Amino acid sequence: MFYYIVLALGVVVSLLFCIKRSKGYSVNNMIFKSVSSLCYLLTAVFALIEHSSAYTYGSLIIMGGACGLVGDILLDLKGIYKSEEKTYLNAGFIFFLVGHIFYTASIIYSLKIKWWLVLISAVISVVIGVGTILTANMMKVHYGAYRKIVAVYVSFLATTAVTSVVAVFVSSFQKGYILLAVGSVLFLLSDVVLSNTFFGRGKDKPHHLFINHFLYYAGQYLIAASIMFVQ
């Protein structure tokens, strides 16, 4: 019961934040964002409490979500304290990257995915990461000094998405992994928007900020909810 209460409350809070975020960065918005992110983390916690048989999978998802919470705060600090922008942005990348390692590990461990499928997923993800950098000019995105960390981060982000899609087939379309796959793809799409917001020009308008955070929170809540349905 508590899972559904936290999920419903969290979705409302996060939606309100997405609307508020479209107005820009501020300390108040950062606090609001922290609460929103805490809500998806609590959703995962209560999902595991109600579905304790998914202990290892759920624990890894929670650790990934915790890294995301820290990353959320760091990225907002980047927008508030411009003089330390590089430090906060790099730290945000690192925490989200580690979070995706936990997400990917949860999939591999819970389904015991064969090593060659993991390898194929990793290769595809590296291609996506490198391709992101190589197509930057065509996409009118300027990564500058962040080219290397963007390539590495996108590779890990893509690994979660690709591996979660593989998991759908390996699990014979189990509901939990379908939710995870959709959530991971939405997370990936949110970072596509975020990339344009951070490194593009003229793509940080209110509707860009709203779409970015809407996709992000939708993805995180689906990833958290997947714990309830993983067998």
mmCIF file of C-alpha atoms in Angstrom:
data_model
loop_
_atom_site.group_PDB
_atom_site.id
_atom_site.type_symbol
_atom_site.label_atom_id
_atom_site.label_comp_id
_atom_site.label_asym_id
_atom_site.label_seq_id
_atom_site.Cartn_x
_atom_site.Cartn_y
_atom_site.Cartn_z
ATOM 1 C CA MET A 1 0.000 0.000 0.000
ATOM 2 C CA PHE A 2 2.751 2.470 0.946
ATOM 3 C CA TYR A 3 4.412 1.848 -2.427
ATOM 4 C CA TYR A 4 1.355 3.123 -4.296
ATOM 5 C CA ILE A 5 0.966 6.127 -1.978
ATOM 6 C CA VAL A 6 4.615 7.153 -2.411
ATOM 7 C CA LEU A 7 4.452 6.531 -6.158
ATOM 8 C CA ALA A 8 1.319 8.670 -6.595
ATOM 9 C CA LEU A 9 2.644 11.447 -4.352
ATOM 10 C CA GLY A 10 6.027 11.359 -6.062
ATOM 11 C CA VAL A 11 4.566 11.591 -9.554
ATOM 12 C CA VAL A 12 2.553 14.675 -8.547
ATOM 13 C CA VAL A 13 5.541 16.330 -6.834
ATOM 14 C CA SER A 14 7.848 15.597 -9.774
ATOM 15 C CA LEU A 15 5.334 16.894 -12.316
ATOM 16 C CA LEU A 16 4.995 20.129 -10.338
ATOM 17 C CA PHE A 17 8.777 20.379 -10.273
ATOM 18 C CA CYS A 18 8.993 19.898 -14.054
ATOM 19 C CA ILE A 19 6.658 22.865 -14.467
ATOM 20 C CA LYS A 20 8.619 24.947 -11.957
ATOM 21 C CA ARG A 21 11.974 23.962 -13.474
ATOM 22 C CA SER A 22 10.934 25.460 -16.822
ATOM 23 C CA LYS A 23 11.424 28.862 -15.161
ATOM 24 C CA GLY A 24 15.141 28.272 -14.605
ATOM 25 C CA TYR A 25 17.644 27.561 -11.830
ATOM 26 C CA SER A 26 17.419 28.735 -8.225
ATOM 27 C CA VAL A 27 18.172 27.443 -4.732
ATOM 28 C CA ASN A 28 14.445 26.889 -4.140
ATOM 29 C CA ASN A 29 14.210 24.875 -7.350
ATOM 30 C CA MET A 30 17.214 22.811 -6.301
ATOM 31 C CA ILE A 31 15.491 21.928 -3.015
ATOM 32 C CA PHE A 32 12.286 21.090 -4.911
ATOM 33 C CA LYS A 33 14.301 18.926 -7.299
ATOM 34 C CA SER A 34 15.950 17.117 -4.381
ATOM 35 C CA VAL A 35 12.533 16.278 -2.941
ATOM 36 C CA SER A 36 11.326 15.073 -6.356
ATOM 37 C CA SER A 37 14.352 12.838 -6.736
ATOM 38 C CA LEU A 38 13.974 11.537 -3.196
ATOM 39 C CA CYS A 39 10.430 10.498 -4.148
ATOM 40 C CA TYR A 40 11.552 8.164 -6.948
ATOM 41 C CA LEU A 41 14.191 6.743 -4.627
ATOM 42 C CA LEU A 42 11.536 6.102 -1.944
ATOM 43 C CA THR A 43 9.327 4.528 -4.600
ATOM 44 C CA ALA A 44 12.088 2.002 -5.242
ATOM 45 C CA VAL A 45 12.590 1.424 -1.511
ATOM 46 C CA PHE A 46 8.908 0.722 -0.836
ATOM 47 C CA ALA A 47 8.684 -1.416 -3.981
ATOM 48 C CA LEU A 48 11.457 -3.606 -2.572
ATOM 49 C CA ILE A 49 9.775 -3.731 0.854
ATOM 50 C CA GLU A 50 6.586 -5.021 -0.770
ATOM 51 C CA HIS A 51 8.411 -7.345 -3.168
ATOM 52 C CA SER A 52 11.349 -8.496 -1.055
ATOM 53 C CA SER A 53 12.013 -11.548 -3.236
ATOM 54 C CA ALA A 54 13.680 -9.174 -5.697
ATOM 55 C CA TYR A 55 16.193 -8.251 -2.991
ATOM 56 C CA THR A 56 19.427 -8.133 -5.017
ATOM 57 C CA TYR A 57 17.861 -6.589 -8.119
ATOM 58 C CA GLY A 58 15.999 -4.012 -6.041
ATOM 59 C CA SER A 59 19.041 -3.167 -3.912
ATOM 60 C CA LEU A 60 21.137 -2.438 -6.999
ATOM 61 C CA ILE A 61 18.345 -0.305 -8.481
ATOM 62 C CA ILE A 62 18.114 1.655 -5.218
ATOM 63 C CA MET A 63 21.874 2.264 -5.227
ATOM 64 C CA GLY A 64 21.627 3.482 -8.823
ATOM 65 C CA GLY A 65 18.777 5.780 -7.849
ATOM 66 C CA ALA A 66 20.774 7.138 -4.900
ATOM 67 C CA CYS A 67 23.609 8.047 -7.278
ATOM 68 C CA GLY A 68 21.025 9.758 -9.486
ATOM 69 C CA LEU A 69 19.788 11.795 -6.525
ATOM 70 C CA VAL A 70 23.303 13.085 -5.840
ATOM 71 C CA GLY A 71 23.812 13.728 -9.556
ATOM 72 C CA ASP A 72 20.588 15.741 -9.689
ATOM 73 C CA ILE A 73 21.786 18.026 -6.903
ATOM 74 C CA LEU A 74 25.215 18.485 -8.474
ATOM 75 C CA LEU A 75 23.776 19.457 -11.864
ATOM 76 C CA ASP A 76 21.569 22.060 -10.221
ATOM 77 C CA LEU A 77 24.556 23.455 -8.328
ATOM 78 C CA LYS A 78 26.198 23.824 -11.746
ATOM 79 C CA GLY A 79 23.364 26.115 -12.809
ATOM 80 C CA ILE A 80 23.468 28.138 -9.586
ATOM 81 C CA TYR A 81 27.213 28.556 -9.069
ATOM 82 C CA LYS A 82 28.560 29.383 -12.503
ATOM 83 C CA SER A 83 32.139 29.864 -11.288
ATOM 84 C CA GLU A 84 32.322 26.174 -10.312
ATOM 85 C CA GLU A 85 30.376 24.925 -13.341
ATOM 86 C CA LYS A 86 33.045 22.516 -14.601
ATOM 87 C CA THR A 87 33.517 20.865 -11.195
ATOM 88 C CA TYR A 88 29.806 20.290 -10.610
ATOM 89 C CA LEU A 89 29.180 19.095 -14.162
ATOM 90 C CA ASN A 90 32.027 16.568 -14.095
ATOM 91 C CA ALA A 91 30.920 15.330 -10.673
ATOM 92 C CA GLY A 92 27.347 15.008 -11.946
ATOM 93 C CA PHE A 93 28.539 12.939 -14.904
ATOM 94 C CA ILE A 94 30.478 10.632 -12.581
ATOM 95 C CA PHE A 95 27.588 10.004 -10.185
ATOM 96 C CA PHE A 96 25.133 9.288 -12.992
ATOM 97 C CA LEU A 97 27.701 7.036 -14.663
ATOM 98 C CA VAL A 98 28.121 5.007 -11.469
ATOM 99 C CA GLY A 99 24.341 4.887 -11.148
ATOM 100 C CA HIS A 100 24.094 3.290 -14.577
ATOM 101 C CA ILE A 101 26.694 0.717 -13.604
ATOM 102 C CA PHE A 102 24.362 -0.315 -10.766
ATOM 103 C CA TYR A 103 21.364 -0.388 -13.121
ATOM 104 C CA THR A 104 23.194 -2.533 -15.658
ATOM 105 C CA ALA A 105 24.537 -4.816 -12.923
ATOM 106 C CA SER A 106 20.997 -5.363 -11.633
ATOM 107 C CA ILE A 107 19.940 -6.656 -15.052
ATOM 108 C CA ILE A 108 22.955 -8.884 -15.636
ATOM 109 C CA TYR A 109 22.840 -10.377 -12.142
ATOM 110 C CA SER A 110 19.091 -10.977 -11.925
ATOM 111 C CA LEU A 111 18.816 -12.682 -15.319
ATOM 112 C CA LYS A 112 22.310 -14.191 -15.424
ATOM 113 C CA ILE A 113 22.629 -12.821 -18.957
ATOM 114 C CA LYS A 114 25.183 -14.666 -21.084
ATOM 115 C CA TRP A 115 28.553 -12.985 -21.441
ATOM 116 C CA TRP A 116 28.337 -12.670 -25.226
ATOM 117 C CA LEU A 117 25.058 -10.764 -24.988
ATOM 118 C CA VAL A 118 26.656 -8.426 -22.462
ATOM 119 C CA LEU A 119 29.637 -7.980 -24.796
ATOM 120 C CA ILE A 120 27.397 -7.189 -27.779
ATOM 121 C CA SER A 121 25.467 -4.662 -25.674
ATOM 122 C CA ALA A 122 28.722 -3.045 -24.566
ATOM 123 C CA VAL A 123 30.062 -2.783 -28.126
ATOM 124 C CA ILE A 124 26.822 -1.230 -29.380
ATOM 125 C CA SER A 125 26.910 1.225 -26.470
ATOM 126 C CA VAL A 126 30.512 2.271 -27.141
ATOM 127 C CA VAL A 127 29.594 2.865 -30.787
ATOM 128 C CA ILE A 128 26.728 5.084 -29.601
ATOM 129 C CA GLY A 129 29.070 6.951 -27.233
ATOM 130 C CA VAL A 130 31.737 7.568 -29.873
ATOM 131 C CA GLY A 131 29.075 8.359 -32.479
ATOM 132 C CA THR A 132 27.652 11.032 -30.187
ATOM 133 C CA ILE A 133 30.969 12.878 -30.287
ATOM 134 C CA LEU A 134 31.635 12.338 -33.994
ATOM 135 C CA THR A 135 28.214 13.705 -34.976
ATOM 136 C CA ALA A 136 28.393 16.709 -32.622
ATOM 137 C CA ASN A 137 28.938 19.267 -35.374
ATOM 138 C CA MET A 138 26.140 17.834 -37.480
ATOM 139 C CA MET A 139 23.817 18.002 -34.453
ATOM 140 C CA LYS A 140 25.059 21.542 -33.690
ATOM 141 C CA VAL A 141 26.228 20.550 -30.223
ATOM 142 C CA HIS A 142 29.568 21.787 -28.881
ATOM 143 C CA TYR A 143 31.097 19.596 -26.161
ATOM 144 C CA GLY A 144 34.461 21.350 -26.022
ATOM 145 C CA ALA A 145 36.548 20.174 -23.056
ATOM 146 C CA TYR A 146 33.814 17.690 -22.077
ATOM 147 C CA ARG A 147 34.167 15.514 -25.194
ATOM 148 C CA LYS A 148 35.906 12.607 -23.436
ATOM 149 C CA ILE A 149 33.668 12.421 -20.391
ATOM 150 C CA VAL A 150 30.551 12.783 -22.576
ATOM 151 C CA ALA A 151 31.685 9.853 -24.737
ATOM 152 C CA VAL A 152 32.328 7.677 -21.674
ATOM 153 C CA TYR A 153 29.111 8.702 -19.938
ATOM 154 C CA VAL A 154 26.936 8.144 -23.012
ATOM 155 C CA SER A 155 28.500 4.701 -23.449
ATOM 156 C CA PHE A 156 27.480 3.679 -19.920
ATOM 157 C CA LEU A 157 24.052 5.284 -20.294
ATOM 158 C CA ALA A 158 23.495 3.421 -23.557
ATOM 159 C CA THR A 159 24.664 0.168 -21.950
ATOM 160 C CA THR A 160 21.767 0.364 -19.485
ATOM 161 C CA ALA A 161 19.276 1.027 -22.280
ATOM 162 C CA VAL A 162 20.608 -1.649 -24.649
ATOM 163 C CA THR A 163 20.997 -4.281 -21.924
ATOM 164 C CA SER A 164 17.487 -3.589 -20.609
ATOM 165 C CA VAL A 165 16.062 -4.136 -24.096
ATOM 166 C CA VAL A 166 17.999 -7.412 -24.317
ATOM 167 C CA ALA A 167 16.545 -8.327 -20.897
ATOM 168 C CA VAL A 168 13.007 -8.021 -22.246
ATOM 169 C CA PHE A 169 13.684 -10.828 -24.705
ATOM 170 C CA VAL A 170 15.794 -12.926 -22.327
ATOM 171 C CA SER A 171 13.037 -12.761 -19.686
ATOM 172 C CA SER A 172 10.358 -13.682 -22.247
ATOM 173 C CA PHE A 173 8.756 -10.250 -21.969
ATOM 174 C CA GLN A 174 8.458 -10.172 -18.212
ATOM 175 C CA LYS A 175 6.603 -7.032 -17.076
ATOM 176 C CA GLY A 176 9.355 -5.817 -14.757
ATOM 177 C CA TYR A 177 11.961 -5.772 -17.512
ATOM 178 C CA ILE A 178 9.578 -4.103 -19.947
ATOM 179 C CA LEU A 179 9.121 -1.273 -17.425
ATOM 180 C CA LEU A 180 12.885 -1.134 -16.942
ATOM 181 C CA ALA A 181 13.537 -0.994 -20.690
ATOM 182 C CA VAL A 182 10.995 1.789 -21.286
ATOM 183 C CA GLY A 183 12.365 3.704 -18.286
ATOM 184 C CA SER A 184 15.961 3.326 -19.479
ATOM 185 C CA VAL A 185 15.097 4.542 -22.983
ATOM 186 C CA LEU A 186 13.237 7.549 -21.546
ATOM 187 C CA PHE A 187 16.295 8.285 -19.385
ATOM 188 C CA LEU A 188 18.451 8.148 -22.515
ATOM 189 C CA LEU A 189 16.093 10.498 -24.368
ATOM 190 C CA SER A 190 16.102 12.932 -21.446
ATOM 191 C CA ASP A 191 19.883 13.123 -21.682
ATOM 192 C CA VAL A 192 19.642 13.772 -25.416
ATOM 193 C CA VAL A 193 17.561 16.839 -24.575
ATOM 194 C CA LEU A 194 19.876 17.721 -21.670
ATOM 195 C CA SER A 195 22.901 17.488 -23.942
ATOM 196 C CA ASN A 196 21.365 20.059 -26.262
ATOM 197 C CA THR A 197 20.431 22.238 -23.287
ATOM 198 C CA PHE A 198 23.958 22.187 -21.836
ATOM 199 C CA PHE A 199 26.029 22.154 -25.010
ATOM 200 C CA GLY A 200 23.758 23.451 -27.751
ATOM 201 C CA ARG A 201 22.734 26.999 -28.527
ATOM 202 C CA GLY A 202 19.257 28.371 -28.090
ATOM 203 C CA LYS A 203 18.002 25.033 -26.771
ATOM 204 C CA ASP A 204 17.588 25.992 -23.117
ATOM 205 C CA LYS A 205 14.111 27.463 -23.439
ATOM 206 C CA PRO A 206 11.390 26.673 -20.853
ATOM 207 C CA HIS A 207 9.902 23.887 -22.972
ATOM 208 C CA HIS A 208 13.334 22.253 -23.375
ATOM 209 C CA LEU A 209 13.822 22.255 -19.596
ATOM 210 C CA PHE A 210 10.341 20.840 -19.039
ATOM 211 C CA ILE A 211 10.742 18.038 -21.600
ATOM 212 C CA ASN A 212 14.169 17.102 -20.235
ATOM 213 C CA HIS A 213 12.944 16.703 -16.671
ATOM 214 C CA PHE A 214 9.627 15.121 -17.636
ATOM 215 C CA LEU A 215 11.421 12.359 -19.579
ATOM 216 C CA TYR A 216 13.977 11.957 -16.795
ATOM 217 C CA TYR A 217 11.479 11.520 -13.970
ATOM 218 C CA ALA A 218 9.209 9.318 -16.071
ATOM 219 C CA GLY A 219 12.233 7.106 -16.713
ATOM 220 C CA GLN A 220 13.351 6.982 -13.086
ATOM 221 C CA TYR A 221 9.869 6.150 -11.778
ATOM 222 C CA LEU A 222 9.496 3.314 -14.293
ATOM 223 C CA ILE A 223 12.904 1.953 -13.328
ATOM 224 C CA ALA A 224 11.915 2.133 -9.645
ATOM 225 C CA ALA A 225 8.528 0.520 -10.337
ATOM 226 C CA SER A 226 10.161 -2.388 -12.167
ATOM 227 C CA ILE A 227 11.219 -3.803 -8.780
ATOM 228 C CA MET A 228 7.587 -4.692 -8.051
ATOM 229 C CA PHE A 229 7.322 -6.970 -11.079
ATOM 230 C CA VAL A 230 10.703 -8.658 -11.444
ATOM 231 C CA GLN A 231 10.420 -12.370 -10.740
#
